CSV table of C-alpha atoms in Angstrom, one decimal:
chain,number,residue,atom,x,y,z
A,1,MET,CA,-16.4,-53.0,-21.2
A,2,ARG,CA,-19.5,-51.5,-22.7
A,3,ALA,CA,-19.6,-48.6,-25.2
A,4,LEU,CA,-20.3,-45.1,-24.0
A,5,ASP,CA,-23.9,-43.9,-24.7
A,6,ILE,CA,-22.9,-40.8,-26.6
A,7,ASP,CA,-26.4,-39.8,-27.5
A,8,TYR,CA,-27.4,-39.9,-23.8
A,9,MET,CA,-24.4,-37.7,-22.9
A,10,LEU,CA,-25.1,-35.1,-25.6
A,11,GLY,CA,-28.7,-35.0,-24.5
A,12,LEU,CA,-27.6,-34.5,-20.9
A,13,VAL,CA,-25.4,-31.4,-21.7
A,14,PRO,CA,-28.2,-28.9,-22.1
A,15,VAL,CA,-30.0,-30.3,-19.1
A,16,ILE,CA,-27.0,-29.7,-16.8
A,17,LEU,CA,-26.1,-26.4,-18.5
A,18,GLY,CA,-29.4,-25.2,-17.2
A,19,TYR,CA,-28.0,-25.4,-13.7
A,20,VAL,CA,-24.8,-23.5,-14.5
A,21,PRO,CA,-26.4,-20.1,-13.6
A,22,LEU,CA,-27.2,-21.4,-10.1
A,23,THR,CA,-23.7,-22.9,-9.6
A,24,ILE,CA,-22.0,-19.7,-10.8
A,25,GLY,CA,-24.5,-17.5,-9.0
A,26,MET,CA,-23.8,-19.2,-5.6
A,27,ALA,CA,-20.1,-19.0,-6.2
A,28,LEU,CA,-20.2,-15.3,-7.2
A,29,ALA,CA,-22.4,-14.4,-4.3
A,30,ALA,CA,-20.1,-16.2,-1.9
A,31,MET,CA,-17.0,-14.7,-3.6
A,32,VAL,CA,-18.2,-11.1,-3.2
A,33,CYS,CA,-19.1,-11.7,0.5
A,34,ALA,CA,-15.9,-13.6,1.2
A,35,LEU,CA,-13.8,-10.9,-0.5
A,36,LEU,CA,-15.4,-8.2,1.7
A,37,LEU,CA,-15.1,-10.2,4.9
A,38,ALA,CA,-11.5,-11.4,4.1
A,39,SER,CA,-10.4,-7.8,3.3
A,40,LEU,CA,-11.8,-6.6,6.6
A,41,MET,CA,-10.1,-9.4,8.5
A,42,ALA,CA,-6.8,-8.9,6.7
A,43,VAL,CA,-6.8,-5.2,7.5
A,44,GLU,CA,-7.6,-6.0,11.1
A,45,ARG,CA,-4.8,-8.6,11.2
A,46,VAL,CA,-2.3,-6.0,10.0
A,47,MET,CA,-3.6,-3.4,12.4
A,48,ARG,CA,-3.9,-5.9,15.3
A,49,VAL,CA,-6.9,-4.4,17.0
A,50,PRO,CA,-6.9,-5.7,20.6
A,51,VAL,CA,-9.6,-8.3,21.4
A,52,LEU,CA,-10.9,-8.3,17.8
A,53,ASP,CA,-7.6,-9.7,16.7
A,54,GLN,CA,-7.9,-12.8,18.9
A,55,PHE,CA,-11.5,-13.3,17.6
A,56,VAL,CA,-10.4,-13.0,14.0
A,57,GLN,CA,-7.5,-15.4,14.6
A,58,LEU,CA,-9.9,-17.9,16.2
A,59,PHE,CA,-12.3,-17.5,13.3
A,60,ILE,CA,-9.6,-18.1,10.7
A,61,SER,CA,-8.2,-21.1,12.6
A,62,PHE,CA,-11.6,-22.8,12.9
A,63,PHE,CA,-12.7,-22.3,9.3
A,64,ARG,CA,-9.3,-23.4,7.9
A,65,GLY,CA,-9.1,-26.2,10.4
A,66,THR,CA,-12.4,-28.0,9.6
A,67,PRO,CA,-13.7,-29.5,6.4
A,68,LEU,CA,-16.1,-27.5,4.4
A,69,LEU,CA,-18.6,-30.4,4.3
A,70,VAL,CA,-18.6,-30.5,8.1
A,71,GLN,CA,-19.2,-26.7,8.2
A,72,LEU,CA,-22.1,-26.9,5.8
A,73,PHE,CA,-23.8,-29.7,7.8
A,74,LEU,CA,-23.2,-27.7,11.0
A,75,PHE,CA,-24.9,-24.6,9.5
A,76,TYR,CA,-27.7,-26.4,7.7
A,77,TYR,CA,-28.6,-29.3,9.8
A,78,GLY,CA,-27.1,-28.3,13.2
A,79,LEU,CA,-27.5,-24.6,13.9
A,80,PRO,CA,-31.3,-24.5,13.3
A,81,GLN,CA,-31.7,-26.9,16.2
A,82,ILE,CA,-29.9,-24.5,18.5
A,83,LEU,CA,-31.2,-21.3,16.9
A,84,PRO,CA,-34.8,-21.9,15.8
A,85,ILE,CA,-34.7,-18.6,13.9
A,86,LEU,CA,-32.5,-20.3,11.4
A,87,SER,CA,-34.9,-23.2,10.7
A,88,GLY,CA,-36.3,-21.5,7.7
A,89,ILE,CA,-32.9,-21.3,6.0
A,90,ASN,CA,-32.8,-22.8,2.5
A,91,GLY,CA,-30.0,-24.9,1.1
A,92,VAL,CA,-28.8,-22.2,-1.3
A,93,THR,CA,-28.5,-19.6,1.4
A,94,ALA,CA,-26.8,-22.0,3.8
A,95,ALA,CA,-24.3,-23.0,1.1
A,96,ILE,CA,-23.5,-19.4,0.3
A,97,ILE,CA,-22.9,-18.6,3.9
A,98,GLY,CA,-20.8,-21.7,4.4
A,99,LEU,CA,-18.7,-21.0,1.3
A,100,THR,CA,-18.3,-17.4,2.4
A,101,LEU,CA,-17.0,-18.2,5.9
A,102,HIS,CA,-14.8,-21.0,4.8
A,103,PHE,CA,-13.1,-19.3,1.9
A,104,SER,CA,-12.9,-15.9,3.7
A,105,ALA,CA,-10.6,-17.5,6.2
A,106,TYR,CA,-8.2,-18.6,3.5
A,107,MET,CA,-8.5,-15.4,1.5
A,108,ALA,CA,-7.9,-13.2,4.6
A,109,GLU,CA,-4.5,-14.8,5.0
A,110,SER,CA,-3.6,-14.3,1.4
A,111,ILE,CA,-4.6,-10.6,1.5
A,112,ARG,CA,-2.8,-10.1,4.8
A,113,ALA,CA,0.4,-11.5,3.3
A,114,ALA,CA,-0.1,-9.3,0.2
A,115,ILE,CA,-0.6,-6.2,2.4
A,116,LEU,CA,2.6,-7.0,4.4
A,117,GLY,CA,4.4,-7.4,1.1
A,118,VAL,CA,3.8,-3.8,0.0
A,119,ASP,CA,7.0,-1.9,0.4
A,120,ARG,CA,7.3,0.1,3.6
A,121,SER,CA,8.1,3.2,1.6
A,122,GLN,CA,4.5,3.2,0.2
A,123,TRP,CA,3.2,3.6,3.8
A,124,GLU,CA,5.7,6.3,4.6
A,125,ALA,CA,5.0,8.3,1.4
A,126,SER,CA,1.2,8.2,2.0
A,127,GLN,CA,1.7,9.3,5.7
A,128,ALA,CA,4.2,12.0,4.7
A,129,VAL,CA,1.6,13.6,2.4
A,130,GLY,CA,-0.8,13.7,5.3
A,131,MET,CA,-3.1,10.7,4.6
A,132,THR,CA,-4.8,9.0,7.5
A,133,GLN,CA,-4.1,5.3,8.0
A,134,ALA,CA,-7.5,4.4,6.5
A,135,GLN,CA,-6.8,6.6,3.5
A,136,SER,CA,-3.3,5.1,3.0
A,137,MET,CA,-4.8,1.6,3.3
A,138,ARG,CA,-7.6,2.3,0.8
A,139,ARG,CA,-5.9,4.4,-1.8
A,140,ILE,CA,-2.3,3.1,-1.8
A,141,ILE,CA,-1.7,-0.1,0.0
A,142,LEU,CA,-4.8,-2.2,-0.8
A,143,PRO,CA,-4.7,-1.6,-4.6
A,144,GLN,CA,-1.1,-2.7,-4.6
A,145,ALA,CA,-1.8,-5.7,-2.4
A,146,ALA,CA,-4.7,-6.6,-4.7
A,147,ARG,CA,-2.3,-7.0,-7.6
A,148,VAL,CA,-0.2,-9.4,-5.6
A,149,ALA,CA,-3.2,-11.3,-4.2
A,150,ALA,CA,-5.3,-11.5,-7.4
A,151,PRO,CA,-3.9,-14.7,-8.9
A,152,THR,CA,-4.4,-16.5,-5.5
A,153,LEU,CA,-7.9,-15.1,-5.1
A,154,VAL,CA,-9.0,-16.2,-8.5
A,155,ASN,CA,-7.7,-19.7,-7.6
A,156,TYR,CA,-9.9,-19.6,-4.5
A,157,PHE,CA,-12.8,-18.6,-6.7
A,158,ILE,CA,-12.1,-21.6,-9.0
A,159,ASP,CA,-12.0,-23.8,-5.9
A,160,MET,CA,-15.2,-22.2,-4.7
A,161,ILE,CA,-17.0,-23.0,-8.0
A,162,LYS,CA,-16.1,-26.7,-7.6
A,163,SER,CA,-17.0,-26.6,-4.0
A,164,THR,CA,-20.6,-25.5,-4.8
A,165,SER,CA,-21.1,-29.1,-5.7
A,166,LEU,CA,-21.2,-29.8,-2.0
A,167,ALA,CA,-24.5,-27.8,-1.9
A,168,PHE,CA,-26.1,-30.9,-3.3
A,169,THR,CA,-25.7,-32.5,0.1
A,170,LEU,CA,-27.9,-29.8,1.4
A,171,GLY,CA,-30.6,-30.7,-1.0
A,172,VAL,CA,-29.8,-28.0,-3.6
A,173,THR,CA,-30.3,-29.1,-7.2
A,174,GLU,CA,-27.3,-27.4,-8.8
A,175,MET,CA,-25.1,-29.0,-11.4
A,176,MET,CA,-24.0,-31.9,-9.3
A,177,GLY,CA,-27.5,-32.4,-7.8
A,178,ALA,CA,-29.1,-32.4,-11.2
A,179,THR,CA,-26.6,-34.9,-12.5
A,180,GLN,CA,-27.2,-37.2,-9.6
A,181,LYS,CA,-30.9,-37.1,-10.3
A,182,GLU,CA,-30.4,-37.8,-14.0
A,183,ALA,CA,-28.0,-40.7,-13.3
A,184,ALA,CA,-30.3,-42.2,-10.8
A,185,GLY,CA,-33.0,-42.3,-13.5
A,186,SER,CA,-30.9,-43.7,-16.3
A,187,PHE,CA,-28.4,-45.8,-14.3
A,188,LEU,CA,-25.7,-44.4,-16.7
A,189,TYR,CA,-23.6,-43.1,-13.9
A,190,PHE,CA,-20.3,-43.0,-15.8
A,191,GLU,CA,-21.8,-41.0,-18.6
A,192,ALA,CA,-23.6,-38.6,-16.4
A,193,PHE,CA,-20.7,-37.8,-14.1
A,194,LEU,CA,-18.3,-37.6,-17.0
A,195,VAL,CA,-20.5,-34.9,-18.6
A,196,VAL,CA,-20.7,-32.9,-15.4
A,197,ALA,CA,-16.9,-33.3,-14.9
A,198,VAL,CA,-16.2,-31.9,-18.3
A,199,LEU,CA,-18.6,-29.0,-17.8
A,200,TYR,CA,-16.9,-28.0,-14.5
A,201,TRP,CA,-13.6,-28.3,-16.3
A,202,ALA,CA,-14.8,-26.0,-19.1
A,203,ILE,CA,-16.0,-23.4,-16.6
A,204,VAL,CA,-12.7,-23.5,-14.8
A,205,GLU,CA,-10.7,-23.2,-18.0
A,206,THR,CA,-12.7,-20.2,-19.0
A,207,LEU,CA,-11.9,-18.6,-15.7
A,208,SER,CA,-8.2,-19.4,-16.0
A,209,PHE,CA,-8.3,-17.5,-19.3
A,210,LEU,CA,-10.0,-14.5,-17.6
A,211,GLN,CA,-7.5,-14.8,-14.8
A,212,LYS,CA,-4.6,-14.1,-17.2
A,213,GLN,CA,-6.5,-11.1,-18.7
A,214,LEU,CA,-7.0,-9.7,-15.2
A,215,GLU,CA,-3.3,-10.2,-14.3
A,216,ARG,CA,-2.3,-8.4,-17.4
A,217,HIS,CA,-4.6,-5.5,-16.5
A,218,LEU,CA,-3.4,-5.3,-12.9
A,219,ASN,CA,0.3,-5.5,-14.0
A,220,LYS,CA,0.0,-2.5,-16.2
A,221,ALA,CA,1.4,-0.3,-13.4
A,222,ILE,CA,4.6,-2.3,-13.1
A,223,THR,CA,5.4,-3.1,-16.8
A,224,ARG,CA,7.1,-0.6,-19.0
B,1,MET,CA,8.6,30.3,11.4
B,2,ILE,CA,9.8,26.9,12.5
B,3,ARG,CA,11.1,26.2,16.0
B,4,ILE,CA,12.6,22.9,17.1
B,5,ARG,CA,13.6,22.4,20.7
B,6,GLY,CA,15.3,19.5,22.4
B,7,LEU,CA,14.4,17.0,19.8
B,8,THR,CA,15.7,13.6,21.0
B,9,LYS,CA,15.5,10.1,19.5
B,10,ARG,CA,16.9,6.9,20.9
B,11,TYR,CA,17.0,3.4,19.5
B,12,GLY,CA,17.5,1.2,22.6
B,13,THR,CA,20.5,2.7,24.4
B,14,ASN,CA,21.7,4.4,21.2
B,15,THR,CA,20.9,8.1,21.2
B,16,VAL,CA,20.6,9.1,17.5
B,17,LEU,CA,19.3,12.6,18.1
B,18,ASP,CA,20.6,14.3,21.2
B,19,GLY,CA,18.6,17.5,21.9
B,20,ILE,CA,18.4,19.2,18.6
B,21,ASP,CA,17.6,23.0,18.7
B,22,LEU,CA,17.0,24.7,15.4
B,23,ASP,CA,15.0,27.7,14.1
B,24,ILE,CA,14.2,28.1,10.5
B,25,ALA,CA,12.7,31.4,9.2
B,26,ALA,CA,10.0,31.4,6.6
B,27,GLY,CA,11.6,31.2,3.1
B,28,GLU,CA,14.9,30.1,4.6
B,29,ARG,CA,16.8,27.3,2.9
B,30,VAL,CA,18.9,25.3,5.3
B,31,ALA,CA,21.3,22.5,4.4
B,32,ILE,CA,22.3,19.8,6.8
B,33,ILE,CA,25.7,18.1,6.2
B,34,GLY,CA,27.7,15.7,8.3
B,35,PRO,CA,29.1,12.2,8.4
B,36,SER,CA,26.9,9.1,7.8
B,37,GLY,CA,25.0,7.9,10.8
B,38,THR,CA,25.0,11.2,12.7
B,39,GLY,CA,21.2,11.5,12.7
B,40,LYS,CA,20.6,13.8,9.8
B,41,SER,CA,17.9,11.7,8.2
B,42,THR,CA,16.5,10.8,11.6
B,43,LEU,CA,16.1,14.5,12.3
B,44,LEU,CA,14.1,15.0,9.1
B,45,ARG,CA,12.0,11.9,9.8
B,46,CYS,CA,11.3,13.0,13.3
B,47,LEU,CA,10.1,16.4,12.0
B,48,ASN,CA,7.1,14.8,10.4
B,49,TYR,CA,6.9,11.9,12.8
B,50,LEU,CA,7.7,9.2,10.3
B,51,ASP,CA,9.9,8.3,13.2
B,52,ARG,CA,8.4,9.4,16.6
B,53,PRO,CA,10.9,11.4,18.6
B,54,ASP,CA,11.2,10.5,22.3
B,55,SER,CA,11.1,14.1,23.4
B,56,GLY,CA,11.2,17.6,22.1
B,57,VAL,CA,8.9,20.2,20.8
B,58,ILE,CA,8.3,21.1,17.1
B,59,ARG,CA,6.5,24.4,16.3
B,60,ILE,CA,5.4,25.3,12.8
B,61,GLY,CA,3.4,28.5,12.7
B,62,ASP,CA,0.7,28.2,15.3
B,63,LEU,CA,0.9,24.4,15.6
B,64,THR,CA,3.0,23.1,18.5
B,65,VAL,CA,3.6,19.4,18.8
B,66,ASP,CA,5.3,18.1,22.0
B,67,ALA,CA,6.6,14.5,21.7
B,68,ALA,CA,5.4,13.9,25.3
B,69,THR,CA,1.8,14.6,24.5
B,70,ALA,CA,1.5,14.4,20.7
B,71,THR,CA,-1.9,13.1,19.6
B,72,SER,CA,-2.6,11.5,16.2
B,73,ALA,CA,-4.5,14.6,15.2
B,74,GLN,CA,-1.5,16.8,15.9
B,75,ILE,CA,0.8,14.4,14.0
B,76,LEU,CA,-1.6,14.5,11.0
B,77,ALA,CA,-1.7,18.3,11.2
B,78,LEU,CA,2.1,18.4,11.3
B,79,ARG,CA,2.4,16.2,8.3
B,80,ARG,CA,-0.1,18.4,6.4
B,81,ARG,CA,2.2,21.4,7.0
B,82,THR,CA,5.3,19.6,5.8
B,83,ALA,CA,6.3,17.9,2.5
B,84,PHE,CA,8.8,15.1,2.3
B,85,VAL,CA,11.1,14.1,-0.5
B,86,PHE,CA,12.5,10.6,-0.1
B,87,GLN,CA,16.0,9.4,-1.0
B,88,SER,CA,14.3,6.4,-2.7
B,89,TYR,CA,11.6,8.6,-4.3
B,90,ALA,CA,8.8,6.5,-2.8
B,91,LEU,CA,6.3,7.4,-5.6
B,92,PHE,CA,2.9,5.7,-5.3
B,93,ALA,CA,3.6,2.6,-7.4
B,94,ASN,CA,-0.1,2.2,-8.3
B,95,LYS,CA,-0.5,5.8,-9.5
B,96,THR,CA,0.6,7.5,-12.7
B,97,ALA,CA,2.9,10.5,-12.6
B,98,ARG,CA,0.0,12.8,-12.7
B,99,ASP,CA,-2.0,10.9,-10.1
B,100,ASN,CA,1.0,10.9,-7.7
B,101,ILE,CA,0.7,14.7,-7.6
B,102,THR,CA,-3.1,14.9,-7.5
B,103,GLU,CA,-3.5,12.2,-4.9
B,104,ALA,CA,-2.8,14.2,-1.8
B,105,LEU,CA,-4.5,17.3,-3.3
B,106,MET,CA,-7.7,15.4,-3.6
B,107,THR,CA,-7.7,13.0,-0.6
B,108,VAL,CA,-5.9,15.2,1.9
B,109,GLN,CA,-6.6,18.8,0.8
B,110,ARG,CA,-10.0,18.0,-0.6
B,111,LYS,CA,-9.5,20.0,-3.7
B,112,PRO,CA,-11.9,19.3,-6.6
B,113,ARG,CA,-10.5,16.9,-9.2
B,114,ALA,CA,-10.4,19.6,-11.9
B,115,GLU,CA,-8.4,22.0,-9.7
B,116,ALA,CA,-6.0,19.2,-8.6
B,117,GLU,CA,-5.4,18.1,-12.2
B,118,ALA,CA,-4.8,21.6,-13.4
B,119,ARG,CA,-2.2,22.0,-10.6
B,120,ALA,CA,-0.6,18.7,-11.4
B,121,ASP,CA,-0.4,19.6,-15.1
B,122,ALA,CA,1.2,22.9,-14.3
B,123,ILE,CA,3.8,21.2,-12.1
B,124,LEU,CA,4.5,18.5,-14.6
B,125,GLY,CA,5.2,21.3,-17.0
B,126,GLU,CA,7.6,23.0,-14.6
B,127,ILE,CA,9.5,19.8,-13.9
B,128,GLY,CA,9.6,19.1,-17.6
B,129,LEU,CA,7.7,15.8,-17.5
B,130,SER,CA,4.4,16.7,-19.2
B,131,ASP,CA,4.9,13.9,-21.7
B,132,LYS,CA,5.2,11.4,-18.8
B,133,SER,CA,1.9,12.4,-17.2
B,134,ALA,CA,0.3,9.0,-17.8
B,135,SER,CA,3.4,6.9,-17.0
B,136,TYR,CA,3.7,4.7,-14.0
B,137,PRO,CA,6.8,5.0,-11.8
B,138,ALA,CA,8.1,1.7,-12.9
B,139,ALA,CA,8.4,3.0,-16.5
B,140,LEU,CA,10.4,6.1,-15.4
B,141,SER,CA,14.1,6.7,-14.9
B,142,GLY,CA,15.4,7.4,-11.4
B,143,GLY,CA,15.9,11.1,-12.3
B,144,GLN,CA,12.3,11.3,-13.6
B,145,GLN,CA,10.9,9.6,-10.5
B,146,GLN,CA,12.7,11.9,-8.2
B,147,ARG,CA,11.6,15.0,-10.2
B,148,ILE,CA,8.0,13.7,-9.7
B,149,GLY,CA,8.8,13.1,-6.0
B,150,ILE,CA,9.8,16.8,-5.8
B,151,GLY,CA,6.8,17.8,-7.9
B,152,ARG,CA,4.5,15.9,-5.5
B,153,ALA,CA,6.1,17.8,-2.6
B,154,MET,CA,5.8,21.2,-4.4
B,155,ALA,CA,2.1,20.7,-5.1
B,156,LEU,CA,1.4,20.5,-1.3
B,157,ASP,CA,2.4,24.2,-0.8
B,158,ALA,CA,3.8,23.1,2.5
B,159,ASP,CA,5.2,25.5,5.2
B,160,LEU,CA,8.4,23.3,5.2
B,161,MET,CA,9.8,21.0,2.6
B,162,LEU,CA,12.0,18.3,4.0
B,163,LEU,CA,14.4,16.7,1.5
B,164,ASP,CA,16.3,13.5,2.6
B,165,GLU,CA,19.4,13.1,0.4
B,166,PRO,CA,17.3,13.4,-2.8
B,167,THR,CA,20.2,12.6,-5.1
B,168,SER,CA,22.0,9.9,-3.1
B,169,ALA,CA,20.1,7.0,-4.7
B,170,LEU,CA,20.5,8.3,-8.3
B,171,ASP,CA,22.8,7.1,-11.0
B,172,PRO,CA,25.3,9.9,-11.6
B,173,GLU,CA,23.7,10.7,-15.0
B,174,TRP,CA,20.5,11.8,-13.3
B,175,VAL,CA,21.9,13.9,-10.5
B,176,GLY,CA,22.2,17.1,-12.5
B,177,GLU,CA,18.6,17.3,-13.5
B,178,VAL,CA,17.4,16.7,-10.0
B,179,LEU,CA,19.8,19.4,-8.6
B,180,ASP,CA,18.6,21.8,-11.2
B,181,LEU,CA,15.0,21.3,-10.2
B,182,MET,CA,15.8,21.7,-6.5
B,183,ARG,CA,17.7,24.9,-7.4
B,184,ARG,CA,14.5,26.2,-9.0
B,185,VAL,CA,12.4,25.3,-6.0
B,186,ALA,CA,14.9,27.1,-3.8
B,187,GLU,CA,14.8,30.2,-5.9
B,188,ARG,CA,11.1,30.5,-5.1
B,189,ARG,CA,12.0,30.9,-1.4
B,190,GLN,CA,10.3,27.7,-0.5
B,191,THR,CA,11.3,27.0,3.1
B,192,MET,CA,13.5,24.0,2.8
B,193,LEU,CA,15.5,21.7,5.1
B,194,ILE,CA,17.7,19.5,3.0
B,195,VAL,CA,20.1,16.7,4.0
B,196,THR,CA,22.7,16.5,1.3
B,197,HIS,CA,26.1,15.2,0.4
B,198,GLU,CA,26.3,17.6,-2.5
B,199,MET,CA,28.6,20.2,-0.9
B,200,GLN,CA,28.8,22.5,-4.0
B,201,PHE,CA,25.0,22.5,-4.2
B,202,ALA,CA,24.6,23.2,-0.5
B,203,ARG,CA,26.9,26.2,-0.8
B,204,GLU,CA,25.0,27.5,-3.8
B,205,ILE,CA,21.4,27.3,-2.6
B,206,ALA,CA,21.6,27.4,1.2
B,207,ASP,CA,21.1,30.5,3.3
B,208,ARG,CA,22.5,28.5,6.2
B,209,VAL,CA,24.5,25.3,6.6
B,210,VAL,CA,24.2,23.1,9.7
B,211,PHE,CA,26.9,20.6,10.4
B,212,MET,CA,25.8,17.6,12.5
B,213,ASP,CA,27.9,14.9,14.2
B,214,GLY,CA,27.0,12.3,16.8
B,215,GLY,CA,23.3,13.3,16.9
B,216,ARG,CA,24.1,17.0,17.7
B,217,ILE,CA,24.4,20.2,15.8
B,218,VAL,CA,28.1,21.0,16.0
B,219,GLU,CA,28.2,24.2,14.1
B,220,GLU,CA,26.0,26.3,11.9
B,221,GLY,CA,26.5,29.4,9.8
B,222,THR,CA,26.4,30.8,6.3
B,223,PRO,CA,27.8,28.6,3.6
B,224,ALA,CA,31.0,30.8,3.5
B,225,GLN,CA,31.5,30.5,7.2
B,226,ILE,CA,31.1,26.7,7.3
B,227,PHE,CA,32.9,25.8,4.1
B,228,ASP,CA,35.7,28.4,4.2
B,229,THR,CA,36.3,29.1,7.8
B,230,PRO,CA,34.9,26.2,9.9
B,231,LYS,CA,35.4,26.8,13.6
B,232,ASP,CA,35.1,23.3,14.9
B,233,MET,CA,37.7,20.6,14.3
B,234,ARG,CA,35.1,18.0,13.4
B,235,THR,CA,33.6,20.3,10.7
B,236,ALA,CA,37.0,21.0,9.2
B,237,ASN,CA,38.0,17.3,9.3
B,238,PHE,CA,34.7,16.3,7.6
B,239,LEU,CA,35.0,18.9,4.9
B,240,ARG,CA,38.6,17.8,4.2
B,241,ARG,CA,37.4,14.2,3.8
B,242,VAL,CA,34.6,14.9,1.4
B,243,ARG,CA,36.4,17.3,-0.9
């Protein structure tokens, strides 16, 4: 066994840190889009709009039932062959779209379960004061469902950050892509991937801390 | 003026409400009494379509809703003329005491925030909970929650206030304060239809008492008539049991 090249590792840290904004940026963009899409699908699943419901179920089934890597390849390398309009798509955009669709399918199910978990009396009370279904959903039910779903949704966000590393297979130089390039130049694979692993870990730990703060904030309505 | 005709509700083959006819004058306070499972709560819940009746007509002022043809717009209009107080309080769990009261004023009645908040603060004062304005329901006692439930209903200025056993879920120590508040609401001649097991309270505040059994109105009259000289055997038997 040879000794670790500590100097190399320390020198690599700032290089890879430079790609953190891209990694977080992709994850944030995908998270915002996925939350929107997932909320719409969850509300639809609860309301069971005819025809649309079958479509949403199929969507969720497909994106939960196939690997993210396969989906990314399908969008980036496959779809442009069928739809030439997509041939100009860059790796970052394709990755954001892929992450959005993939994670929205999971998140829709979590949000749906959270909506169904809100006490029936909350629906009845909002209807009794004369709110429309949409008003009840937006003002009373979704905020309460959000509190229940929040920890799970943050977990998906954490998963999403790690999954951005797959964008490297679409030619995007994000944290993983940058590390791969550095390692290929130095042949110090263990050092390079150890550094990137620790950096991912640090990002996730930071998020776990924020997750606890968020939960405390959301729980203020139910604690004395 | 409220007019209910032939209101019927079935669950499968079980007829829970069997052709209820009832008129309530503006400002009248009507108490519904009767054994458990005789459709008292269902009657209230059908009046604002929390449960959809199978047939029957409800008229409140110039609004007529027929179960056979009721549209969602009519149901919404009906709900906006009634207020409902739940046995289980059913306060909005994600809203403070004050926001529970302002919510419908702003989202449903489209009142400006300042006006809604002034109204909520006035009501919080009346129900004696000004100091709990910023508290969430989970931090309040059952009695406090139900007083806010009543305050939320008061704020709506509804043509008809429906109260579904408002004290039944309360620990005995909180019943008194909720009855006191309802007494004060009744004194303002708010039109009320109240399902209650508190016979003394019904006798005190009601202009008219309705006795229900088996999904039908068996007998109705002034509190003195019903409580002191019931005509129907079923009424007499029930009153003997609950005393």
